[in-house]
mmCIF file of C-alpha atoms in Angstrom:
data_model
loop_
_atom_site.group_PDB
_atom_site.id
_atom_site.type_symbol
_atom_site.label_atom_id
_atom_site.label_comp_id
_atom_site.label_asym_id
_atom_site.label_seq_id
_atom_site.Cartn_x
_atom_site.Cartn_y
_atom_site.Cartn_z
ATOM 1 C CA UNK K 1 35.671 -92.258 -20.425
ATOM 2 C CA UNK K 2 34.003 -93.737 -17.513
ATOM 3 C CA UNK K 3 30.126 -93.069 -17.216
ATOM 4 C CA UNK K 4 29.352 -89.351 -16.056
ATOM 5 C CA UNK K 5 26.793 -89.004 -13.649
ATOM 6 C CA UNK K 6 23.537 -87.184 -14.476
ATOM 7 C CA UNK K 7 23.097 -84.060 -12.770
ATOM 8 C CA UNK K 8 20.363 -81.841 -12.145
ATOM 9 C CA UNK K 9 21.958 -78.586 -13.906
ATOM 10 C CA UNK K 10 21.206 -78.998 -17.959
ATOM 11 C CA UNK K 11 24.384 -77.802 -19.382
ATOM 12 C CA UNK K 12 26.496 -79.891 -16.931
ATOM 13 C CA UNK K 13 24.663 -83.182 -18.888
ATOM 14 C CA UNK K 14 26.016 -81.798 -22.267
ATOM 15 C CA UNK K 15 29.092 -83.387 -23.354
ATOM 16 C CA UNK K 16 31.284 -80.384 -24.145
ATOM 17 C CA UNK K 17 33.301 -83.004 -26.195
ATOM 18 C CA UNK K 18 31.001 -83.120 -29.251
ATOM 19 C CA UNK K 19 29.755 -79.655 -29.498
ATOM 20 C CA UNK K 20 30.817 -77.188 -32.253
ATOM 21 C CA UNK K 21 31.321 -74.055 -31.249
ATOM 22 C CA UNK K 22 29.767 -71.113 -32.280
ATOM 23 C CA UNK K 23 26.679 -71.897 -32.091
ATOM 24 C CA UNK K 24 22.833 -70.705 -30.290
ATOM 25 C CA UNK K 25 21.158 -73.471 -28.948
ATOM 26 C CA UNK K 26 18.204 -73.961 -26.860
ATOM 27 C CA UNK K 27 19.024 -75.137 -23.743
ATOM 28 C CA UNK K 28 15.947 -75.853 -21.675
ATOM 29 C CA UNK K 29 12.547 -74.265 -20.660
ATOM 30 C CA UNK K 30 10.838 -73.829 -17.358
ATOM 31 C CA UNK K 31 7.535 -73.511 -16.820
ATOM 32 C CA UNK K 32 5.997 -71.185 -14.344
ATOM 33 C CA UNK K 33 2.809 -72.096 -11.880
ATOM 34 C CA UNK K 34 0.807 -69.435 -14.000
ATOM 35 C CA UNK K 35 1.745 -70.541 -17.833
ATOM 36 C CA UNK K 36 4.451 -68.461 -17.950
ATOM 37 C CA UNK K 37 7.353 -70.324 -19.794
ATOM 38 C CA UNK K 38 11.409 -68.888 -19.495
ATOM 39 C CA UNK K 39 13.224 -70.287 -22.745
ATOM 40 C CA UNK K 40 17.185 -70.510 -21.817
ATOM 41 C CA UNK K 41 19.377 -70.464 -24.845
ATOM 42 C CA UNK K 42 22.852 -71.463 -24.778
ATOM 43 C CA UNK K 43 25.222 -68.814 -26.611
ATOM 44 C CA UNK K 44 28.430 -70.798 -27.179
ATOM 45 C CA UNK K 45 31.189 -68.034 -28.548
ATOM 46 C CA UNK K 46 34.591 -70.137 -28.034
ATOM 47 C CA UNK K 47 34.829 -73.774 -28.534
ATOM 48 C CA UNK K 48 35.209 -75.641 -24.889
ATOM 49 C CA UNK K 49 37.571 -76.878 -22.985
ATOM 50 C CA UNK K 50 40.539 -75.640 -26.471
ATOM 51 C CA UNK K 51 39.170 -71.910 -26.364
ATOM 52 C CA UNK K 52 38.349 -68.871 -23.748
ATOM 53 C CA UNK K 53 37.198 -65.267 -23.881
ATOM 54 C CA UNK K 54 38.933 -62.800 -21.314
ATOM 55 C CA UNK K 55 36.930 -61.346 -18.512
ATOM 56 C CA UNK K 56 37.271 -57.986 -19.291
ATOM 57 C CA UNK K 57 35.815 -58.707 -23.094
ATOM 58 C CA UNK K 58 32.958 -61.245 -21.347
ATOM 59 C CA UNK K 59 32.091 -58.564 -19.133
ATOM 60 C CA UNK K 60 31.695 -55.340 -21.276
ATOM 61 C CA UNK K 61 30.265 -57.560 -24.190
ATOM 62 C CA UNK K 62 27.707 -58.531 -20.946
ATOM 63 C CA UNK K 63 26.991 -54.829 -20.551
ATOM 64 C CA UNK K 64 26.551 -54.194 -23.930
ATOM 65 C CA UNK K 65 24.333 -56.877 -24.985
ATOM 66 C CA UNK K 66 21.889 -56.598 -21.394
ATOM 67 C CA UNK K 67 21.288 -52.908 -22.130
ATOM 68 C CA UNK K 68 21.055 -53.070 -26.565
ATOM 69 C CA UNK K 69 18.845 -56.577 -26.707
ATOM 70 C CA UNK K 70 16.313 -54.730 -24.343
ATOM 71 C CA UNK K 71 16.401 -52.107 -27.260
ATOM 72 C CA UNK K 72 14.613 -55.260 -29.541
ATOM 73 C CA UNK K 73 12.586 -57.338 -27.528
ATOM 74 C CA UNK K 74 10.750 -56.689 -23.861
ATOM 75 C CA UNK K 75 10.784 -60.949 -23.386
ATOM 76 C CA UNK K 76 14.199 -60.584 -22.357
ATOM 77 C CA UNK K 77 14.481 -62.134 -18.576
ATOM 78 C CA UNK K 78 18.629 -62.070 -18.452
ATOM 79 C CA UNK K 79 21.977 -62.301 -20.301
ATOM 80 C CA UNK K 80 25.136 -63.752 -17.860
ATOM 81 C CA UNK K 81 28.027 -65.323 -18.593
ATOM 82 C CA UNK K 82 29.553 -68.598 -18.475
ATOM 83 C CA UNK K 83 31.946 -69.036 -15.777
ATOM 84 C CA UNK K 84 33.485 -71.042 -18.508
ATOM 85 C CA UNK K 85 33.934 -68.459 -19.911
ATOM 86 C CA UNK K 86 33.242 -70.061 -23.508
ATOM 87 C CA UNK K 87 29.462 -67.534 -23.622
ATOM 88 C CA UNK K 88 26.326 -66.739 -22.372
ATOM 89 C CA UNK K 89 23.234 -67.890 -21.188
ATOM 90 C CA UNK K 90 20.219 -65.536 -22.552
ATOM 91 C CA UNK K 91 16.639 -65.948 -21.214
ATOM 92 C CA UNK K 92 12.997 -64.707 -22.325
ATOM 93 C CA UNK K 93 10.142 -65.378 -21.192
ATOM 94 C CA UNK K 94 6.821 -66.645 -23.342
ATOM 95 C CA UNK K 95 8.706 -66.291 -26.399
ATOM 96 C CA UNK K 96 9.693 -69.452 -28.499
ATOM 97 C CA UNK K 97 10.935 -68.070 -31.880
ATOM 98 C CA UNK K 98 14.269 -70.007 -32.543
ATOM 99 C CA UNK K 99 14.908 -67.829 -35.324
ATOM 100 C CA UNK K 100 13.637 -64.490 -33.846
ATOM 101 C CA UNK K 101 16.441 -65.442 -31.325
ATOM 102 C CA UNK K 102 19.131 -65.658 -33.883
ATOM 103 C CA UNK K 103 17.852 -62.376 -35.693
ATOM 104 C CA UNK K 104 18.195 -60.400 -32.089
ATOM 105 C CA UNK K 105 21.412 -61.764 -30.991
ATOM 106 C CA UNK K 106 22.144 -61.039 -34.697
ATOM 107 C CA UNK K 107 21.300 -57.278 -34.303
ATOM 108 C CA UNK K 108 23.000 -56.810 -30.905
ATOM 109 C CA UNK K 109 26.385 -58.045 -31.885
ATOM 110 C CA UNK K 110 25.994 -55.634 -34.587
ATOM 111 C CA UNK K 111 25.363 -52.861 -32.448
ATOM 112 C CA UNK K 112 28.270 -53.976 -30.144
ATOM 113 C CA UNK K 113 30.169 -53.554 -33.209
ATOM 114 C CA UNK K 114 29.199 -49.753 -33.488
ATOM 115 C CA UNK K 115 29.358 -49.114 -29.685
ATOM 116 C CA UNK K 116 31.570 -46.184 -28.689
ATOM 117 C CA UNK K 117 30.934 -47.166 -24.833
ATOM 118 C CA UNK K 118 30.184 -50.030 -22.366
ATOM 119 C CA UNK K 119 26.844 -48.899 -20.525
ATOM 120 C CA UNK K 120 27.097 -48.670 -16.524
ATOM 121 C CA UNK K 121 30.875 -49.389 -16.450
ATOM 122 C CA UNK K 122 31.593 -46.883 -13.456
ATOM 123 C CA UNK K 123 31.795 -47.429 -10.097
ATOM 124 C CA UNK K 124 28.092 -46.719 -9.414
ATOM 125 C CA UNK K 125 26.448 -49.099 -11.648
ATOM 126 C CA UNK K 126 29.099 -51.842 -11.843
ATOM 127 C CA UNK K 127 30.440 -53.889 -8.910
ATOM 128 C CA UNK K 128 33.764 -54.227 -10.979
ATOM 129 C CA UNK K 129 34.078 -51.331 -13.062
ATOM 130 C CA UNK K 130 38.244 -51.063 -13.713
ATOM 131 C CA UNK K 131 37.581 -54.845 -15.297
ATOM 132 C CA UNK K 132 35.969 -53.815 -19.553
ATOM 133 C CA UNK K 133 37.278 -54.013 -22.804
ATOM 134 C CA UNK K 134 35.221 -52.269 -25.046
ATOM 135 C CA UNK K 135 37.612 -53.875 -27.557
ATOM 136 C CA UNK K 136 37.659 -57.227 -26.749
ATOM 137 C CA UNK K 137 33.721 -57.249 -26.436
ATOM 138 C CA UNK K 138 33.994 -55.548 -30.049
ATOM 139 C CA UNK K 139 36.227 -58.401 -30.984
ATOM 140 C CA UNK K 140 34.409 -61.363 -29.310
ATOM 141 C CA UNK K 141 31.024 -60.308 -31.468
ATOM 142 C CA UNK K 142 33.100 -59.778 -34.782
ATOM 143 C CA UNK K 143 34.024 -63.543 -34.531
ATOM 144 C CA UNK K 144 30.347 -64.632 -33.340
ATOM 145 C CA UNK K 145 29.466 -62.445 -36.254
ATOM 146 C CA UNK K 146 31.915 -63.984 -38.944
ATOM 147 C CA UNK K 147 30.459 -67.149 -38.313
ATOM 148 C CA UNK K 148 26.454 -66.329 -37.812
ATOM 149 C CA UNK K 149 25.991 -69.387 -40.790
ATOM 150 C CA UNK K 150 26.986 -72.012 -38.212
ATOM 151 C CA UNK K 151 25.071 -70.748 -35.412
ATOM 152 C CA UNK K 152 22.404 -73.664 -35.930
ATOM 153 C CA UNK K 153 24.711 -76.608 -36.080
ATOM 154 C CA UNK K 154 25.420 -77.531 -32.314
ATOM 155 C CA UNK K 155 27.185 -80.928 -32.645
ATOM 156 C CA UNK K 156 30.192 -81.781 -34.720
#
C-alpha cells in the first residue's frame, strides 16, 4: 500500500486494516478554553471494511442507547453513528474512567436487550421515523454483548 496521507480527522489516521473488531477504544480528547475536557471513544460493533450493521438497527440502537446511557451517567455529551456503519462514536465530558466506560456501555446494551420500544421513533421526534428495528438494535447489542471480554483488545 502506498503511503496514506495524514489527515486532520483521528479515525481517518487509523488503519482499519489491523483493528479487531468489537472493541471500545479511546479515540481522542479535546480540551476546552475553560478545562473542560470531551473524551471520544470509538465503539467498533462490526469488523471494517468485511462487516456492516443495517440502518434501521444503527438507528433505533442510536435511540436507545442516547436516551438509557443518560439514565447512568450526566457526562454524556453524544452517541452518533458511524457512517461506516461498523458503530458509534460516544462522548463525555470531564470524565476519564476507561473502565467506567465499559461498565455503562455494558449496562445500556443490556437494557437495549429488555427494551419493548425505540424512544422518539415518531414523526415528531425523529427526522426519519418509518427507518427502526427494534430487533436489529436488540440483535446488534446481543453480539456486542457476547463478546464484552474482547472489548479492550483494539488491534489484531
Amino acid at each position: 500500500m502506498s503511503e496514506v496521507k495524514k489527515l486532520n480527522v483521528e479515525s481517518f489516521n487509523l488503519d482499519h486494516t489491523k483493528v479487531k473488531a468489537p472493541y471500545i477504544r479511546l479515540a481522542g480528547v479535546s480540551k476546552g478554553i475553560n478545562g473542560d475536557e470531551i473524551y471520544k471513544y470509538d465503539l467498533r460493533f462490526t469488523q471494517p471494511n468485511k462487516e456492516h450493521m443495517e440502518m434501521p438497527a444503527i438507528h433505533s440502537l442510536e435511540h436507545l442507547m442516547a436516551e438509557l446511557s443518560r439514565n447512568y451517567s450526566d457526562k454524556i455529551v453524544d452517541i452518533s453513528p458511524m457512517g461506516c456503519q461498523t458503530g458509534y462514536y460516544l462522548s463525555v465530558i470531564n470524565h476519564d474512567d476507561y473502565e467506567d466506560i465499559l461498565n455503562l456501555v455494558e449496562k445500556v446494551l443490556e437494557d437495549v436487550l429488555k427494551a419493548t420500544e425505540v424512544p422518539a421513533c415518531n414523526e415528531v421526534q425523529c427526522g426519519w421515523a418509518a427507518s427502526h428495528s427494534l430487533e436489529g438494535a436488540k440483535e446488534n447489542a446481543r453480539k456486542m454483548l457476547a463478546k464484552k471480554s474482547e472489548w479492550r483488545n483494539v488491534f489484531q
